[in-house]
Coordinates of C-alpha atoms in Angstrom, one line a residue:
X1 CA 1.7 14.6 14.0
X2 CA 3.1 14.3 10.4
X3 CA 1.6 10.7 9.8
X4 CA 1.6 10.1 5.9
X5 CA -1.0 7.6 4.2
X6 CA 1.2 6.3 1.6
X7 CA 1.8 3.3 1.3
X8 CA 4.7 3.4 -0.9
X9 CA 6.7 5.4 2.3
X10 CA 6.4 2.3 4.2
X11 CA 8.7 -0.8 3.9
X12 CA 8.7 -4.1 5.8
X13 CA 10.7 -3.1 8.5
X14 CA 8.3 -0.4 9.8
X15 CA 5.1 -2.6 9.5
X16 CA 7.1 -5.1 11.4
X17 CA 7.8 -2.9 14.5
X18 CA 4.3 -1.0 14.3
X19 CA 2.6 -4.4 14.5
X20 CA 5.1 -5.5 16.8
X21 CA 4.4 -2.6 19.7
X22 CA 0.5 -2.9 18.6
X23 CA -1.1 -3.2 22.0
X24 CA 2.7 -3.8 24.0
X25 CA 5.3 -1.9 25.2
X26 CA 9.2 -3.1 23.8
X27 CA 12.7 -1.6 24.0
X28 CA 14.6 -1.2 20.7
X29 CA 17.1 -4.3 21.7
X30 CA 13.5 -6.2 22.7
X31 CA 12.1 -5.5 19.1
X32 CA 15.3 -6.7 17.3
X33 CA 15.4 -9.7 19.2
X34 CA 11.5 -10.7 18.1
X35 CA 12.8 -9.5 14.3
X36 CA 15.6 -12.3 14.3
X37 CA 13.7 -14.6 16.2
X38 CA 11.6 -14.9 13.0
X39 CA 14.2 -15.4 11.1
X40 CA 15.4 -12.1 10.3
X41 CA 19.4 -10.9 10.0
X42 CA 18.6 -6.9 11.0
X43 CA 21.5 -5.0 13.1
X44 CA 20.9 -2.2 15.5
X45 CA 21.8 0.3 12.7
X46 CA 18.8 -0.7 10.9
X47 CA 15.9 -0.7 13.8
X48 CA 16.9 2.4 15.5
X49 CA 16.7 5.1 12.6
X50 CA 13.5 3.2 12.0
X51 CA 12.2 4.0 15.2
X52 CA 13.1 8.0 15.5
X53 CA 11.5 7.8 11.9
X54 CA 8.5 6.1 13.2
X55 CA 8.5 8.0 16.6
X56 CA 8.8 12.0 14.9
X57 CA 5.7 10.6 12.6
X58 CA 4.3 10.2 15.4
X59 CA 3.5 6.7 15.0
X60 CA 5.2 5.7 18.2
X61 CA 4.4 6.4 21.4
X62 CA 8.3 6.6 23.1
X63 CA 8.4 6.1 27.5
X64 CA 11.1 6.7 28.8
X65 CA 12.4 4.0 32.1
X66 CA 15.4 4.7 34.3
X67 CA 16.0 1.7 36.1
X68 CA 19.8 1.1 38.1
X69 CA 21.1 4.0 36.1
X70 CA 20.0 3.0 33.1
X71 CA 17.5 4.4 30.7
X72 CA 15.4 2.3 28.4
X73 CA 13.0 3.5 25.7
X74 CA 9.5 1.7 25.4
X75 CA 7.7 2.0 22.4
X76 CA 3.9 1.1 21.3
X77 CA 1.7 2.2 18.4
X78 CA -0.3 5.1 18.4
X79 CA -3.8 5.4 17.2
X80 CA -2.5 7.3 14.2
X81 CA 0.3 4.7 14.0
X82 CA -2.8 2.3 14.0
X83 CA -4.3 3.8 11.1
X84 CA -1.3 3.7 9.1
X85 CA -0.7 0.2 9.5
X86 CA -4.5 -0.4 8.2
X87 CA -4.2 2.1 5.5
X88 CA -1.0 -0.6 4.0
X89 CA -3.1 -3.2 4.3
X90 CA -6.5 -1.7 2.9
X91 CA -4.2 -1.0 0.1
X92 CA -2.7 -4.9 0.2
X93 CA -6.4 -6.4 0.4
X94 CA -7.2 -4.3 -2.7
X95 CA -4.6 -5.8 -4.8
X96 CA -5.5 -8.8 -3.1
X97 CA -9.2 -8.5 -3.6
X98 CA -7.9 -7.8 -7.7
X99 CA -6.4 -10.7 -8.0
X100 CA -9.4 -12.8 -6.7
X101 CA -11.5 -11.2 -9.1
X102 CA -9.5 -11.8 -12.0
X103 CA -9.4 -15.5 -10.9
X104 CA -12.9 -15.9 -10.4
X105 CA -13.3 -15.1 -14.5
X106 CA -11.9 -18.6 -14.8
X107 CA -14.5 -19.8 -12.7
X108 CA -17.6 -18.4 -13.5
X109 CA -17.1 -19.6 -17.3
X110 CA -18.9 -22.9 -16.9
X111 CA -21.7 -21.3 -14.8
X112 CA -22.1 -18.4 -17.1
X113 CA -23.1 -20.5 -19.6
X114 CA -26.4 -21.4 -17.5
X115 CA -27.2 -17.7 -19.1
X116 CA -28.8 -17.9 -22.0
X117 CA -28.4 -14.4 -24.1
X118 CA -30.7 -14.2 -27.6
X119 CA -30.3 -12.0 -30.5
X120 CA -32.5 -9.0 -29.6
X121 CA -32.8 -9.3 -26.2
X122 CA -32.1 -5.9 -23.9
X123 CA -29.6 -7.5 -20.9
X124 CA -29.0 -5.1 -17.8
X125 CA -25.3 -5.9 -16.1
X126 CA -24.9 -4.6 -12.3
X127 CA -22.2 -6.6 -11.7
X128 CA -19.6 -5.2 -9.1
X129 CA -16.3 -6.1 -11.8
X130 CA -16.1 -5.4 -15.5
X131 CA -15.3 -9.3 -16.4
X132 CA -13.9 -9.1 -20.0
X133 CA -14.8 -12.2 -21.7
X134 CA -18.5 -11.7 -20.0
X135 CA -19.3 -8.4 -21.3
X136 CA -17.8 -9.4 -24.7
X137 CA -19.8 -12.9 -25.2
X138 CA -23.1 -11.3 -24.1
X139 CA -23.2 -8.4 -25.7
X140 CA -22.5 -10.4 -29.0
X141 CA -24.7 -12.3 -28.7
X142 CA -27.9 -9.6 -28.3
X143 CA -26.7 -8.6 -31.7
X144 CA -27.4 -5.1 -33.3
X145 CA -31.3 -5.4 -32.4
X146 CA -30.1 -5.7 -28.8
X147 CA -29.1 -4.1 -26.2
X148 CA -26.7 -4.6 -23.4
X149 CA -26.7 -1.9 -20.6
X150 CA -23.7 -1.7 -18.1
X151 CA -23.4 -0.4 -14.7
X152 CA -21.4 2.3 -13.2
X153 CA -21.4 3.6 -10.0
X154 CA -19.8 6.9 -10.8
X155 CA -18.3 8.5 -13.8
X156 CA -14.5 7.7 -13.3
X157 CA -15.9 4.3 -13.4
X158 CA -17.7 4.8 -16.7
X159 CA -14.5 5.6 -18.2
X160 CA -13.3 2.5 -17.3
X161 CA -15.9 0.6 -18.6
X162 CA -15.6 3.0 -21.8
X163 CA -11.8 1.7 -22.2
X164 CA -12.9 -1.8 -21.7
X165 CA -15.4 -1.3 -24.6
X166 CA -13.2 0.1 -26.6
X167 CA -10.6 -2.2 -26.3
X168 CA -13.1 -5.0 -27.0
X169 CA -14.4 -3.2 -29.9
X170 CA -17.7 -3.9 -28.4
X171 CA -18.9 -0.2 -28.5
X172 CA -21.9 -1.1 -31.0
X173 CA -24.6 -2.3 -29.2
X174 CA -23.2 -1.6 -25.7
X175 CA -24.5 1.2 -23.2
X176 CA -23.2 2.6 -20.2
X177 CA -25.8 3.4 -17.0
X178 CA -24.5 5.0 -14.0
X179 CA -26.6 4.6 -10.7
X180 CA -28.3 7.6 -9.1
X181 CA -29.6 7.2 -6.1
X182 CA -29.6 3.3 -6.0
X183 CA -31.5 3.2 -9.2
X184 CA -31.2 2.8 -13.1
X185 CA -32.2 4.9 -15.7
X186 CA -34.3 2.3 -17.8
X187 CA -38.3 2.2 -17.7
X188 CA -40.0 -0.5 -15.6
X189 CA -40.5 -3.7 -17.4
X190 CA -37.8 -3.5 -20.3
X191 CA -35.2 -5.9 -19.9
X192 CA -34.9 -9.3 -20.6
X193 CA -32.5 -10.6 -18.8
X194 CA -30.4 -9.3 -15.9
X195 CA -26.8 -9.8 -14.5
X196 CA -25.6 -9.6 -11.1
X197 CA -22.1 -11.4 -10.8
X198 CA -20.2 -11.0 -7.7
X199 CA -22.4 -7.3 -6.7
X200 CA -24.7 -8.6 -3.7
X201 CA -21.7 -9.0 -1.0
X202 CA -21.2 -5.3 -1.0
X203 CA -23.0 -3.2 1.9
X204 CA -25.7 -1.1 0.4
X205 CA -26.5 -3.6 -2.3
X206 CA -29.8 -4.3 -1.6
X207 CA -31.3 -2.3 -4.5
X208 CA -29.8 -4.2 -6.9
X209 CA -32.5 -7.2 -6.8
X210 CA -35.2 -4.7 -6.6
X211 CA -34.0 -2.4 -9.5
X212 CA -33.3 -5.4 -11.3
X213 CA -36.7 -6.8 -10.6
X214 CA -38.5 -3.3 -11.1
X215 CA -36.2 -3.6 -15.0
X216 CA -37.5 -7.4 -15.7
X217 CA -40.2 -8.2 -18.1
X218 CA -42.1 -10.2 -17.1
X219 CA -40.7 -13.9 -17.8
X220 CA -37.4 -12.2 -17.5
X221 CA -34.7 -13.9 -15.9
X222 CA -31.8 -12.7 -13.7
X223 CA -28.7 -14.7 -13.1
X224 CA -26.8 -14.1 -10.3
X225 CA -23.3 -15.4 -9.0
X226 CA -22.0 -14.9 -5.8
X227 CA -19.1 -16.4 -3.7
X228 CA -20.7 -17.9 -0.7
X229 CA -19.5 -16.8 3.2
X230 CA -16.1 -17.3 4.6
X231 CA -16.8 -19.1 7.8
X232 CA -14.4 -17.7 10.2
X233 CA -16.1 -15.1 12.5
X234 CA -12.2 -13.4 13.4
X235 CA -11.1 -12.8 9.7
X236 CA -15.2 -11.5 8.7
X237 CA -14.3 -8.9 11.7
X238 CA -11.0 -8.3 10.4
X239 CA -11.6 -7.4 7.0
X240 CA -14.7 -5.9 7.4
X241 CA -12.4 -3.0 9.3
X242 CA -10.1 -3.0 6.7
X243 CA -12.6 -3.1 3.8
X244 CA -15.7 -1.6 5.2
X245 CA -17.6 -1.4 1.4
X246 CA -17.4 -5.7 1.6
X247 CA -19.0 -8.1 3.6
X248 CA -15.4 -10.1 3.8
X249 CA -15.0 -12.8 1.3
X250 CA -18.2 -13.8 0.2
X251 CA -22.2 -13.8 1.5
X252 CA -24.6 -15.7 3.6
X253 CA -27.6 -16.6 0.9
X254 CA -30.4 -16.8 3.5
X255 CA -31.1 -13.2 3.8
X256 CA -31.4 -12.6 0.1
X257 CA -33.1 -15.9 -0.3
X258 CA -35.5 -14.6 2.2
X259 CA -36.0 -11.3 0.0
X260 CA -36.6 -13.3 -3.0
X261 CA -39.6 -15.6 -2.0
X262 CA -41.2 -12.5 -1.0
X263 CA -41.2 -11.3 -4.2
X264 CA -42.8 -12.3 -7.8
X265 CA -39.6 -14.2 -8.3
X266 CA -39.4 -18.1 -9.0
X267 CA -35.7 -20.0 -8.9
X268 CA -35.4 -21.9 -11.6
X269 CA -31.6 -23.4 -10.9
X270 CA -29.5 -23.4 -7.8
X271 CA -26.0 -24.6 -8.3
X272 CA -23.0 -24.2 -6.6
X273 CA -19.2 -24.2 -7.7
X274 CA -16.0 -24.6 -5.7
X275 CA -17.3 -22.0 -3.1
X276 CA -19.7 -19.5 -6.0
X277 CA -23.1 -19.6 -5.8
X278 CA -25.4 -20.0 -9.5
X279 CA -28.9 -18.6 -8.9
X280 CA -31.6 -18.4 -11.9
X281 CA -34.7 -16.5 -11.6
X282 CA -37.8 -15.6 -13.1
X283 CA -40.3 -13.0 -12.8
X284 CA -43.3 -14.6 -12.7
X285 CA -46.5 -13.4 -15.2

């Protein structure tokens, strides 16, 4: 089967009748009918050259019903049609998921200010997204007797970060730290302050808030900013498919709340924002 996962080689008219065979069998007349039932102007000229195109991918499934003479041809999705369809939209949801980052720069403003960055201070960044005015007002403020260490998870991402940095002109007192193994090159007890914004939704993520602890000095403080659970079980299951490195749109605090009274770890602020989530710690002496 010669199924492509491009997104660019698929156009509305082929999501439409993949999603509209999902799990059910149609005839092409059936499948127009549903397209301009929904408001749609499409001919017959249009939905059958979509179909062989679908159907020779191998995307559709075609049967084949003789009934009073007459033959009809039933189509549904394939598996591999399946996976197509997810492919678009993991690629949608990514632009998607972009877009709500970029947004969520607006919000964090007021609550990033609850971080207070000194001249001299060594800050360690493990935030999931490079957030531009972020990066550029802390690592200002640790001056040139500071340090501010950034987080990448592999080297095509510490390019990025490098072309944020240099764009910023920020390259002075900025460093760039890519994990290995779920851990940070720095030396225990080196860091005063640490950043998490937006990084403990992501599965595998629990490191963070023990590397980040294991970095602290002790007094230290780590901010971290999360958006707060989507509470709709169907669309959690939906887009954890879809996405499968997120836990949907947002976390449940309890568990990492849990983790935190365990440890030498005291909360100095909980806030919350319009759905984000504003927790200051401290490592205790």
């Amino acid at each position: 089967m010669n199924i492509h996962y491009n997104a660019h080689r698929l156009g509305w008219l082929q999501m439409s009748i993949l999603a509209l065979v999902w799990n059910t069998e149609r005839y092409g007349l059936e499948i127009l009918r549903h397209l301009n039932v929904e408001g749609n102007n499409m001919k017959s000229s249009q939905i059958y050259p979509a179909l062989k195109k679908l159907s020779e991918a191998g995307a559709l499934k075609v049967r084949n019903v003789t009934e009073n003479n007459s033959t009809k041809r039933y189509y549904t999705t394939t598996e591999a049609g399946k996976d197509l369809v997810k492919h678009y939209i993991y690629d949608f949801l990514n632009v998607f998921y972009r877009m709500i980052f970029d947004q969520m720069a607006v919000l964090i403003e007021p609550l990033c200010k609850g971080i207070e960055i000194e001249a001299g201070m060594n800050v360690l960044d493990l935030s999931t997204e490079i957030f531009d005015s972020v990066i550029q007002d802390f690592s200002l403020k640790t001056g040139i007797t500071g340090h501010y260490f950034l987080k990448a998870s592999d080297n095509e991402h510490a390019q990025i970060i490098r072309d944020r940095i240099d764009y910023l002109h920020i390259e002075q007192n900025v460093q760039i730290l890519t994990v290995d193994h779920e851990s940070i090159s720095l030396p225990s007890e080196t860091v005063d302050y640490v950043v998490a914004l937006f990084s403990f939704h992501e599965i595998g993520s629990d490191w963070i808030l023990t590397e980040g602890f294991r970095s602290l000095k002790k007094g230290g403080k780590m901010a971290i900013v999360e958006t707060e659970l989507y509470p709709n079980f169907f669309f959690q299951t939906f887009v954890q498919e879809l996405i499968p490195n997120h836990l949907t749109i947002g976390m449940d605090f309890s568990g990492l709340l849990k983790r935190i009274e365990k440890m030498n770890l005291s909360i100095l602020q909980d806030r919350k924002m319009e759905g984000i989530r504003f927790l200051l710690l401290e490592k205790l002496y």
